[in-house]
Coordinates of N, CA and C and ligand atoms in Angstrom, one line a residue:
X1 N -16.5 -10.9 -5.3 CA -15.4 -10.1 -4.7 C -15.3 -8.7 -5.3
X2 N -15.2 -7.7 -4.4 CA -15.1 -6.3 -4.8 C -13.7 -6.1 -5.3
X3 N -13.5 -5.8 -6.6 CA -12.2 -5.6 -7.1 C -11.9 -4.2 -7.5
X4 N -12.8 -3.3 -7.4 CA -12.6 -2.0 -8.0 C -11.5 -1.1 -7.3
X5 N -11.3 -1.3 -6.0 CA -10.2 -0.5 -5.4 C -9.1 -1.4 -5.1
X6 N -8.7 -2.2 -6.0 CA -7.6 -3.2 -5.8 C -6.3 -2.6 -5.3
X7 N -5.9 -1.5 -5.9 CA -4.6 -0.9 -5.5 C -4.6 -0.5 -4.0
X8 N -5.8 0.0 -3.6 CA -5.8 0.4 -2.1 C -5.8 -0.9 -1.3
X9 N -6.5 -1.9 -1.7 CA -6.5 -3.2 -1.0 C -5.1 -3.7 -0.9
X10 N -4.4 -3.7 -2.0 CA -3.0 -4.2 -2.0 C -2.0 -3.3 -1.2
X11 N -2.3 -2.0 -1.2 CA -1.4 -1.1 -0.4 C -1.6 -1.4 1.1
X12 N -2.8 -1.7 1.5 CA -3.0 -2.1 2.9 C -2.4 -3.4 3.2
X13 N -2.6 -4.4 2.3 CA -2.0 -5.7 2.5 C -0.5 -5.7 2.5
X14 N 0.1 -4.9 1.7 CA 1.6 -4.9 1.6 C 2.2 -3.6 2.1
X15 N 1.5 -3.0 3.1 CA 1.9 -1.8 3.7 C 3.4 -1.7 4.1
X16 N 3.9 -2.8 4.7 CA 5.3 -2.8 5.2 C 6.3 -2.6 4.1
X17 N 6.2 -3.3 3.0 CA 7.1 -3.2 1.9 C 6.9 -1.9 1.1
X18 N 5.7 -1.4 1.1 CA 5.4 -0.1 0.5 C 6.1 1.0 1.3
X19 N 6.0 0.9 2.6 CA 6.7 1.9 3.4 C 8.2 1.8 3.3
X20 N 8.7 0.6 3.2 CA 10.1 0.4 3.0 C 10.6 1.1 1.7
X21 N 9.7 1.1 0.7 CA 10.1 1.7 -0.6 C 10.0 3.2 -0.6
X22 N 9.0 3.7 0.2 CA 8.7 5.2 0.1 C 9.3 6.0 1.3
X23 N 9.7 5.2 2.4 CA 10.3 5.9 3.5 C 11.7 5.3 3.8
X24 N 12.4 5.1 2.7 CA 13.7 4.5 2.8 C 14.7 5.4 3.6
X25 N 15.7 4.9 4.3 CA 16.6 5.7 5.0 C 17.3 6.8 4.2
X26 N 17.5 6.5 2.9 CA 18.1 7.5 2.0 C 17.2 8.7 1.9
X27 N 15.9 8.4 1.6 CA 14.9 9.5 1.5 C 14.8 10.3 2.9
X28 N 14.8 9.5 3.9 CA 14.6 10.1 5.3 C 15.8 11.0 5.6
X29 N 17.0 10.6 5.0 CA 18.2 11.4 5.2 C 18.2 12.7 4.4
X30 N 17.5 12.7 3.3 CA 17.3 14.0 2.5 C 16.4 14.8 3.3
X31 N 15.3 14.2 3.8 CA 14.3 15.0 4.5 C 14.8 15.6 5.8
X32 N 15.7 14.9 6.5 CA 16.2 15.5 7.8 C 17.5 16.3 7.6
X33 N 17.9 16.4 6.3 CA 19.1 17.2 6.0 C 20.4 16.6 6.3
X34 N 20.5 15.3 6.6 CA 21.7 14.6 7.0 C 22.3 13.9 5.8
X35 N 21.7 14.0 4.6 CA 22.1 13.2 3.5 C 23.5 13.3 3.1
X36 N 24.1 12.2 2.8 CA 25.5 12.2 2.3 C 25.5 12.5 0.8
X37 N 26.2 13.6 0.5 CA 26.1 14.1 -0.9 C 26.7 13.2 -1.9
X38 N 27.6 12.3 -1.5 CA 28.2 11.3 -2.3 C 27.1 10.3 -2.7
X39 N 26.3 9.9 -1.7 CA 25.2 9.0 -1.9 C 24.2 9.6 -2.9
X40 N 24.0 10.9 -2.7 CA 23.0 11.6 -3.7 C 23.6 11.5 -5.1
X41 N 24.9 11.8 -5.2 CA 25.5 11.7 -6.6 C 25.4 10.3 -7.2
X42 N 25.6 9.3 -6.3 CA 25.5 7.9 -6.8 C 24.1 7.7 -7.3
X43 N 23.1 8.1 -6.5 CA 21.7 7.9 -6.9 C 21.4 8.6 -8.3
X44 N 21.9 9.8 -8.4 CA 21.7 10.7 -9.6 C 22.2 10.0 -10.8
X45 N 23.4 9.5 -10.8 CA 24.0 8.8 -12.0 C 23.3 7.5 -12.3
X46 N 23.0 6.7 -11.2 CA 22.3 5.5 -11.4 C 20.9 5.7 -12.0
X47 N 20.2 6.7 -11.5 CA 18.8 6.9 -11.9 C 18.8 7.4 -13.4
X48 N 19.8 8.1 -13.8 CA 19.9 8.5 -15.2 C 19.9 7.2 -16.1
X49 N 20.7 6.2 -15.7 CA 20.7 5.0 -16.5 C 19.3 4.3 -16.4
X50 N 18.7 4.3 -15.2 CA 17.4 3.7 -15.1 C 16.4 4.3 -16.0
X51 N 16.4 5.6 -16.0 CA 15.4 6.4 -16.8 C 15.5 6.1 -18.3
X52 N 16.7 5.9 -18.7 CA 17.0 5.5 -20.1 C 16.3 4.1 -20.5
X53 N 16.3 3.2 -19.5 CA 15.6 1.9 -19.7 C 14.1 2.1 -19.5
X54 N 13.7 3.0 -18.6 CA 12.3 3.2 -18.2 C 11.5 3.7 -19.4
X55 N 12.2 4.6 -20.3 CA 11.5 5.2 -21.4 C 11.0 4.1 -22.4
X56 N 11.8 3.2 -22.8 CA 11.3 2.1 -23.7 C 10.2 1.3 -23.0
X57 N 10.3 1.1 -21.7 CA 9.2 0.4 -20.9 C 7.9 1.1 -21.1
X58 N 8.0 2.4 -20.9 CA 6.7 3.2 -21.0 C 6.2 3.2 -22.4
X59 N 7.1 3.2 -23.4 CA 6.7 3.0 -24.8 C 6.0 1.7 -25.0
X60 N 6.4 0.6 -24.3 CA 5.8 -0.7 -24.5 C 4.4 -0.7 -23.8
X61 N 4.2 0.1 -22.8 CA 2.9 0.2 -22.1 C 2.0 1.0 -23.1
X62 N 2.5 2.0 -23.7 CA 1.7 2.8 -24.7 C 1.2 1.8 -25.8
X63 N 2.1 1.0 -26.3 CA 1.7 0.0 -27.4 C 0.6 -0.9 -26.8
X64 N 0.7 -1.4 -25.6 CA -0.3 -2.3 -25.0 C -1.6 -1.5 -24.9
X65 N -1.6 -0.3 -24.5 CA -2.8 0.5 -24.3 C -3.5 0.7 -25.7
X66 N -2.7 1.0 -26.7 CA -3.2 1.1 -28.0 C -3.9 -0.2 -28.5
X67 N -3.3 -1.3 -28.2 CA -3.9 -2.6 -28.6 C -5.0 -3.1 -27.8
X68 N -4.9 -2.9 -26.4 CA -5.7 -3.7 -25.5 C -6.7 -2.8 -24.7
X69 N -6.5 -1.5 -24.7 CA -7.3 -0.7 -23.7 C -8.7 -0.5 -24.2
X70 N -9.6 -0.5 -23.2 CA -11.1 -0.3 -23.5 C -11.4 1.2 -23.3
X71 N -10.4 2.0 -23.1 CA -10.6 3.5 -22.9 C -9.5 4.3 -23.6
X72 N -9.9 5.1 -24.6 CA -8.9 5.8 -25.4 C -8.1 6.8 -24.6
X73 N -8.7 7.3 -23.5 CA -8.0 8.3 -22.7 C -6.7 7.8 -22.0
X74 N -6.6 6.5 -21.9 CA -5.4 5.9 -21.2 C -4.2 6.3 -22.0
X75 N -4.3 6.3 -23.3 CA -3.1 6.6 -24.2 C -2.6 8.0 -23.9
X76 N -3.5 9.0 -23.7 CA -3.1 10.3 -23.4 C -2.3 10.4 -22.1
X77 N -2.7 9.7 -21.1 CA -2.0 9.8 -19.8 C -0.6 9.2 -20.0
X78 N -0.5 8.0 -20.7 CA 0.8 7.4 -20.8 C 1.7 8.3 -21.7
X79 N 1.1 8.9 -22.7 CA 1.9 9.7 -23.6 C 2.4 11.0 -22.9
X80 N 1.6 11.5 -22.0 CA 2.1 12.6 -21.2 C 3.3 12.2 -20.3
X81 N 3.2 11.0 -19.8 CA 4.4 10.4 -19.0 C 5.6 10.3 -19.9
X82 N 5.4 9.9 -21.1 CA 6.6 9.8 -22.0 C 7.2 11.1 -22.3
X83 N 6.3 12.1 -22.5 CA 6.8 13.5 -22.8 C 7.6 14.0 -21.6
X84 N 7.1 13.7 -20.4 CA 7.9 14.2 -19.2 C 9.3 13.5 -19.2
X85 N 9.4 12.3 -19.7 CA 10.7 11.6 -19.6 C 11.7 12.3 -20.5
X86 N 11.2 12.9 -21.6 CA 12.1 13.6 -22.5 C 12.7 14.8 -21.7
X87 N 11.9 15.5 -21.0 CA 12.3 16.6 -20.2 C 13.3 16.1 -19.0
X88 N 12.9 14.9 -18.5 CA 13.6 14.3 -17.4 C 15.1 14.0 -17.8
X89 N 15.2 13.4 -19.0 CA 16.5 13.0 -19.4 C 17.4 14.2 -19.6
X90 N 16.8 15.3 -20.1 CA 17.6 16.6 -20.3 C 18.0 17.1 -18.9
X91 N 17.0 17.0 -17.9 CA 17.3 17.5 -16.6 C 18.4 16.7 -15.9
X92 N 18.4 15.3 -16.1 CA 19.5 14.5 -15.5 C 20.9 14.9 -16.1
X93 N 20.9 15.3 -17.4 CA 22.2 15.7 -18.0 C 22.7 17.0 -17.4
X94 N 21.8 18.0 -17.2 CA 22.3 19.2 -16.6 C 22.6 19.1 -15.1
X95 N 21.7 18.3 -14.4 CA 21.9 18.1 -13.0 C 23.2 17.3 -12.6
X96 N 23.5 16.3 -13.4 CA 24.7 15.6 -13.2 C 25.9 16.5 -13.5
X97 N 25.8 17.3 -14.5 CA 26.9 18.2 -14.8 C 27.2 19.2 -13.7
X98 N 26.1 19.6 -13.1 CA 26.2 20.5 -11.9 C 26.9 19.9 -10.8
X99 N 26.7 18.6 -10.5 CA 27.3 17.9 -9.4 C 28.6 17.3 -9.7
X100 N 29.0 17.5 -11.0 CA 30.3 16.9 -11.4 C 30.3 15.4 -11.6
X101 N 29.1 14.9 -11.9 CA 29.0 13.4 -12.1 C 29.1 13.2 -13.6
X102 N 30.2 12.4 -14.0 CA 30.5 12.2 -15.4 C 29.6 11.0 -15.9
X103 N 28.6 11.3 -16.7 CA 27.6 10.2 -17.1 C 28.3 9.1 -17.9
X104 N 29.3 9.5 -18.7 CA 30.0 8.5 -19.5 C 30.7 7.5 -18.6
X105 N 31.0 7.9 -17.4 CA 31.8 7.0 -16.5 C 30.9 6.3 -15.5
X106 N 29.6 6.5 -15.5 CA 28.7 5.8 -14.6 C 28.5 4.4 -15.0
X107 N 28.8 3.5 -14.1 CA 28.7 2.0 -14.4 C 27.4 1.6 -13.7
X108 N 26.5 0.9 -14.4 CA 25.3 0.5 -13.7 C 25.6 -0.6 -12.6
X109 N 25.1 -0.3 -11.4 CA 25.3 -1.3 -10.3 C 24.4 -2.4 -10.4
X110 N 24.6 -3.5 -9.7 CA 23.8 -4.7 -9.8 C 22.3 -4.5 -9.6
X111 N 22.0 -3.8 -8.6 CA 20.5 -3.5 -8.3 C 19.9 -2.8 -9.5
X112 N 20.6 -1.9 -10.1 CA 20.1 -1.2 -11.3 C 20.0 -2.1 -12.5
X113 N 21.0 -2.9 -12.7 CA 20.9 -3.9 -13.8 C 19.7 -4.8 -13.7
X114 N 19.6 -5.3 -12.4 CA 18.5 -6.3 -12.1 C 17.1 -5.6 -12.4
X115 N 17.0 -4.3 -12.0 CA 15.7 -3.6 -12.2 C 15.5 -3.4 -13.7
X116 N 16.5 -3.0 -14.4 CA 16.3 -2.7 -15.8 C 16.0 -4.0 -16.6
X117 N 16.6 -5.1 -16.2 CA 16.3 -6.4 -16.8 C 14.8 -6.8 -16.5
X118 N 14.4 -6.5 -15.3 CA 13.0 -6.7 -14.9 C 12.0 -5.9 -15.8
X119 N 12.4 -4.6 -16.0 CA 11.6 -3.8 -16.9 C 11.5 -4.4 -18.3
X120 N 12.6 -4.9 -18.7 CA 12.7 -5.4 -20.1 C 11.8 -6.6 -20.2
X121 N 11.7 -7.5 -19.1 CA 10.8 -8.6 -19.1 C 9.4 -8.2 -19.2
X122 N 9.1 -7.0 -18.7 CA 7.7 -6.5 -18.7 C 7.3 -6.0 -20.1
X123 N 8.3 -5.7 -20.9 CA 8.1 -5.2 -22.3 C 7.6 -6.3 -23.2
X124 N 7.7 -7.5 -22.8 CA 7.3 -8.6 -23.7 C 5.8 -8.5 -24.1
X125 N 5.4 -8.7 -25.3 CA 4.0 -8.7 -25.7 C 3.1 -9.7 -25.0
X126 N 3.8 -10.7 -24.3 CA 3.0 -11.7 -23.5 C 2.5 -11.1 -22.2
X127 N 3.1 -10.0 -21.8 CA 2.7 -9.4 -20.5 C 1.5 -8.5 -20.8
X128 N 0.4 -8.8 -20.0 CA -0.9 -8.1 -20.2 C -0.8 -6.7 -19.9
X129 N -1.5 -5.9 -20.6 CA -1.6 -4.4 -20.3 C -1.9 -4.1 -18.9
X130 N -2.8 -4.9 -18.3 CA -3.2 -4.7 -16.9 C -2.0 -4.9 -15.9
X131 N -1.2 -5.9 -16.2 CA 0.0 -6.1 -15.4 C 1.0 -5.0 -15.6
X132 N 1.2 -4.6 -16.8 CA 2.2 -3.5 -17.2 C 1.8 -2.2 -16.6
X133 N 0.5 -1.8 -16.7 CA 0.1 -0.5 -16.2 C 0.1 -0.5 -14.6
X134 N -0.1 -1.6 -14.0 CA 0.1 -1.7 -12.5 C 1.5 -1.4 -12.1
X135 N 2.4 -2.1 -12.9 CA 3.9 -1.8 -12.6 C 4.2 -0.4 -12.8
X136 N 3.8 0.2 -13.9 CA 4.0 1.6 -14.3 C 3.6 2.5 -13.2
X137 N 2.3 2.3 -12.7 CA 1.8 3.1 -11.6 C 2.7 3.0 -10.4
X138 N 3.1 1.8 -10.0 CA 3.9 1.6 -8.8 C 5.2 2.3 -8.9
X139 N 5.9 2.2 -10.1 CA 7.2 2.8 -10.3 C 7.1 4.3 -10.1
X140 N 6.1 4.9 -10.6 CA 6.0 6.4 -10.5 C 5.5 6.8 -9.1
X141 N 4.6 6.0 -8.5 CA 4.0 6.3 -7.2 C 5.1 6.3 -6.1
X142 N 6.0 5.3 -6.2 CA 7.1 5.3 -5.2 C 7.9 6.5 -5.2
X143 N 8.3 7.0 -6.3 CA 9.0 8.3 -6.4 C 8.2 9.5 -5.9
X144 N 6.9 9.5 -6.3 CA 6.1 10.6 -5.9 C 6.0 10.7 -4.4
X145 N 5.6 9.5 -3.8 CA 5.4 9.5 -2.3 C 6.8 9.8 -1.6
X146 N 7.9 9.3 -2.1 CA 9.2 9.4 -1.5 C 9.6 10.9 -1.5
X147 N 9.5 11.5 -2.7 CA 10.0 12.9 -2.7 C 9.1 13.9 -2.2
X148 N 7.8 13.6 -2.2 CA 6.8 14.5 -1.6 C 7.1 14.6 -0.1
X149 N 7.5 13.5 0.5 CA 7.9 13.5 1.9 C 8.9 14.5 2.3
X150 N 9.9 14.7 1.3 CA 11.0 15.6 1.5 C 10.6 17.1 1.4
X151 N 9.3 17.3 1.0 CA 8.9 18.7 0.8 C 7.8 19.1 1.8
X152 N 7.4 18.1 2.6 CA 6.4 18.4 3.7 C 6.9 19.5 4.6
X153 N 5.9 20.1 5.3 CA 6.2 21.1 6.3 C 7.1 20.4 7.4
X154 N 8.1 21.1 7.8 CA 9.0 20.6 8.8 C 10.2 19.8 8.3
X155 N 10.2 19.5 7.0 CA 11.3 18.8 6.4 C 12.5 19.7 6.3
X156 N 13.7 19.2 6.5 CA 14.9 20.0 6.4 C 15.8 19.7 5.2
X157 N 15.1 19.4 4.1 CA 15.7 19.1 2.8 C 16.7 20.2 2.5
X158 N 18.0 19.9 2.2 CA 18.9 20.9 1.8 C 18.5 21.7 0.5
X159 N 18.7 23.0 0.5 CA 18.2 23.8 -0.6 C 18.6 23.3 -2.0
X160 N 19.9 22.8 -2.1 CA 20.3 22.3 -3.4 C 19.7 21.0 -3.8
X161 N 18.9 20.4 -3.0 CA 18.2 19.1 -3.4 C 16.7 19.4 -3.6
X162 N 16.2 20.6 -3.3 CA 14.8 20.8 -3.3 C 14.2 20.7 -4.8
X163 N 15.0 21.1 -5.7 CA 14.5 21.0 -7.1 C 14.3 19.5 -7.5
X164 N 15.3 18.7 -7.1 CA 15.1 17.2 -7.4 C 13.8 16.7 -6.7
X165 N 13.6 17.1 -5.5 CA 12.4 16.6 -4.8 C 11.1 17.1 -5.5
X166 N 11.2 18.4 -5.9 CA 10.0 19.0 -6.7 C 9.7 18.2 -7.9
X167 N 10.7 17.7 -8.6 CA 10.5 17.0 -9.8 C 9.5 15.9 -9.7
X168 N 9.6 15.1 -8.6 CA 8.7 14.0 -8.4 C 7.6 14.3 -7.3
X169 N 7.9 15.3 -6.5 CA 7.0 15.5 -5.3 C 6.0 16.6 -5.6
X170 N 6.0 17.2 -6.8 CA 5.0 18.3 -7.1 C 3.6 17.7 -7.3
X171 N 2.6 18.6 -7.1 CA 1.2 18.3 -7.2 C 0.9 17.7 -8.6
X172 N 1.4 18.3 -9.6 CA 1.1 17.8 -11.0 C 1.5 16.4 -11.2
X173 N 2.7 16.0 -10.6 CA 3.2 14.6 -10.7 C 2.3 13.7 -9.9
X174 N 1.8 14.3 -8.8 CA 0.9 13.5 -7.9 C -0.4 13.2 -8.6
X175 N -0.9 14.2 -9.4 CA -2.2 14.0 -10.2 C -2.0 13.0 -11.3
X176 N -0.8 13.1 -11.9 CA -0.5 12.1 -13.0 C -0.5 10.7 -12.4
X177 N 0.1 10.5 -11.2 CA 0.1 9.2 -10.5 C -1.3 8.8 -10.2
X178 N -2.2 9.7 -9.8 CA -3.6 9.4 -9.5 C -4.3 8.9 -10.8
X179 N -4.0 9.5 -11.9 CA -4.5 9.1 -13.2 C -4.1 7.7 -13.5
X180 N -2.8 7.4 -13.3 CA -2.3 6.0 -13.6 C -3.0 5.0 -12.6
X181 N -3.2 5.4 -11.4 CA -3.8 4.5 -10.4 C -5.3 4.2 -10.8
X182 N -6.0 5.2 -11.3 CA -7.3 5.0 -11.7 C -7.4 4.1 -12.9
X183 N -6.5 4.2 -13.8 CA -6.4 3.2 -15.0 C -6.2 1.8 -14.4
X184 N -5.2 1.7 -13.6 CA -4.8 0.4 -13.0 C -6.0 -0.2 -12.3
X185 N -6.7 0.6 -11.4 CA -7.9 0.1 -10.7 C -9.0 -0.4 -11.6
X186 N -9.2 0.4 -12.7 CA -10.3 0.1 -13.6 C -10.0 -1.2 -14.3
X187 N -8.7 -1.4 -14.7 CA -8.3 -2.7 -15.4 C -8.4 -3.8 -14.4
X188 N -7.9 -3.6 -13.2 CA -7.8 -4.7 -12.2 C -9.2 -5.2 -11.8
X189 N -10.2 -4.2 -11.9 CA -11.5 -4.5 -11.5 C -12.3 -5.4 -12.5
X190 N -11.7 -5.6 -13.7 CA -12.4 -6.5 -14.6 C -11.4 -7.5 -15.2
X191 N -10.4 -7.9 -14.4 CA -9.5 -8.9 -15.0 C -9.7 -10.2 -14.4
X192 N -9.4 -11.3 -15.1 CA -9.5 -12.7 -14.5 C -8.5 -12.9 -13.4
X193 N -8.8 -13.8 -12.5 CA -8.0 -14.0 -11.3 C -6.5 -14.3 -11.6
X194 N -6.2 -15.0 -12.7 CA -4.8 -15.4 -12.9 C -4.0 -14.1 -13.3
X195 N -4.6 -13.2 -14.0 CA -3.9 -12.0 -14.3 C -3.8 -11.1 -13.1
X196 N -4.9 -11.1 -12.3 CA -4.9 -10.4 -11.0 C -3.7 -10.8 -10.1
X197 N -3.5 -12.1 -10.0 CA -2.3 -12.6 -9.3 C -1.0 -12.2 -9.9
X198 N -0.9 -12.2 -11.2 CA 0.3 -11.8 -11.9 C 0.6 -10.3 -11.6
X199 N -0.5 -9.5 -11.6 CA -0.3 -8.0 -11.3 C 0.2 -7.8 -9.9
X200 N -0.4 -8.6 -8.9 CA 0.0 -8.4 -7.5 C 1.5 -8.8 -7.3
X201 N 1.9 -9.9 -7.9 CA 3.3 -10.4 -7.8 C 4.2 -9.3 -8.4
X202 N 3.8 -8.8 -9.6 CA 4.6 -7.8 -10.3 C 4.7 -6.5 -9.4
X203 N 3.6 -6.1 -8.8 CA 3.7 -4.9 -7.9 C 4.7 -5.1 -6.8
X204 N 4.7 -6.3 -6.2 CA 5.6 -6.6 -5.1 C 7.0 -6.6 -5.6
X205 N 7.3 -7.1 -6.8 CA 8.6 -7.1 -7.4 C 9.1 -5.7 -7.6
X206 N 8.2 -4.8 -8.1 CA 8.5 -3.4 -8.3 C 9.0 -2.8 -6.9
X207 N 8.2 -3.0 -5.9 CA 8.5 -2.4 -4.6 C 9.9 -3.0 -4.1
X208 N 10.1 -4.2 -4.3 CA 11.4 -4.8 -3.9 C 12.6 -4.2 -4.6
X209 N 12.4 -4.0 -6.0 CA 13.4 -3.4 -6.8 C 13.7 -1.9 -6.3
X210 N 12.6 -1.2 -6.0 CA 12.7 0.2 -5.5 C 13.6 0.2 -4.3
X211 N 13.3 -0.7 -3.3 CA 14.1 -0.7 -2.1 C 15.6 -1.0 -2.4
X212 N 15.8 -2.0 -3.2 CA 17.2 -2.3 -3.6 C 17.9 -1.1 -4.3
X213 N 17.1 -0.4 -5.1 CA 17.6 0.8 -5.8 C 18.1 1.9 -4.8
X214 N 17.2 2.2 -3.8 CA 17.6 3.1 -2.8 C 18.8 2.6 -2.0
X215 N 18.9 1.3 -1.8 CA 20.0 0.7 -1.0 C 21.3 1.0 -1.7
X216 N 21.3 1.1 -3.0 CA 22.5 1.3 -3.7 C 23.2 2.6 -3.3
X217 N 22.4 3.7 -3.2 CA 23.0 5.0 -2.9 C 23.4 5.0 -1.4
X218 N 22.6 4.3 -0.6 CA 22.8 4.3 0.8 C 24.1 3.6 1.2
X219 N 24.4 2.5 0.5 CA 25.6 1.8 0.7 C 26.8 2.3 0.0
X220 N 26.7 3.4 -0.7 CA 27.8 3.9 -1.5 C 28.9 4.5 -0.7
X221 N 30.1 4.5 -1.4 CA 31.3 4.9 -0.8 C 31.2 6.4 -0.4
Ligands
HMH301 C1 14.4 3.8 -9.7 N1 12.1 4.5 -9.9 C2 13.4 4.8 -10.1 N2 13.7 5.8 -10.8 C3 12.7 6.7 -11.3 N3 13.1 7.8 -12.0 C4 11.4 6.4 -11.0 C5 11.1 5.3 -10.3 C6 10.2 7.4 -11.4 O1 10.3 7.8 -12.6

């Protein structure tokens, strides 16, 4: 069995759920300029909480890479992601202040709690590096694809939301996602079938959590 382009194979196989995560009605509303700014503010506050849980997850992937990886350059890619998170947390603080979102008053909604709990389960030392790096790639790739859509020619993204879309939709972030995808593909290409199955199931869980996460803002007051 040819396993080297596993991510592409899975993207084709799970196209529907991937599209559900990357072309969610909330993202499409940003893109066509009809976005409800209250929904945007909800997303902003919730995502700050998510990113605070995401940083320790990325740290756990770094530990797994250090222990298990067959290629020392993996660590540099993961470390660069961690460094961006430092900047990202600072950005969330200034962006929420700009929109009048009080971070101390943001209560994590159920979908967010569920997603953070899922991340925590992936931090266990029992979870293979291959499984964790696949999840990591998927989490970043969904945001990259979603926000890049809002920057395409012909999109009517409101001016005050362009910076947000740039944060994840820019080319540098796209290249970083490609680096993560290459690592995931390399690992998946030489992993036993049971771990391969675990990675595929984990990828699907990530995509489901991403859809639920977008749904939060969409269904907001
Ligand atoms: C929910 N998924 C969610 N938030 C994020 N900030 C990312 C992915 C990408 O970092």
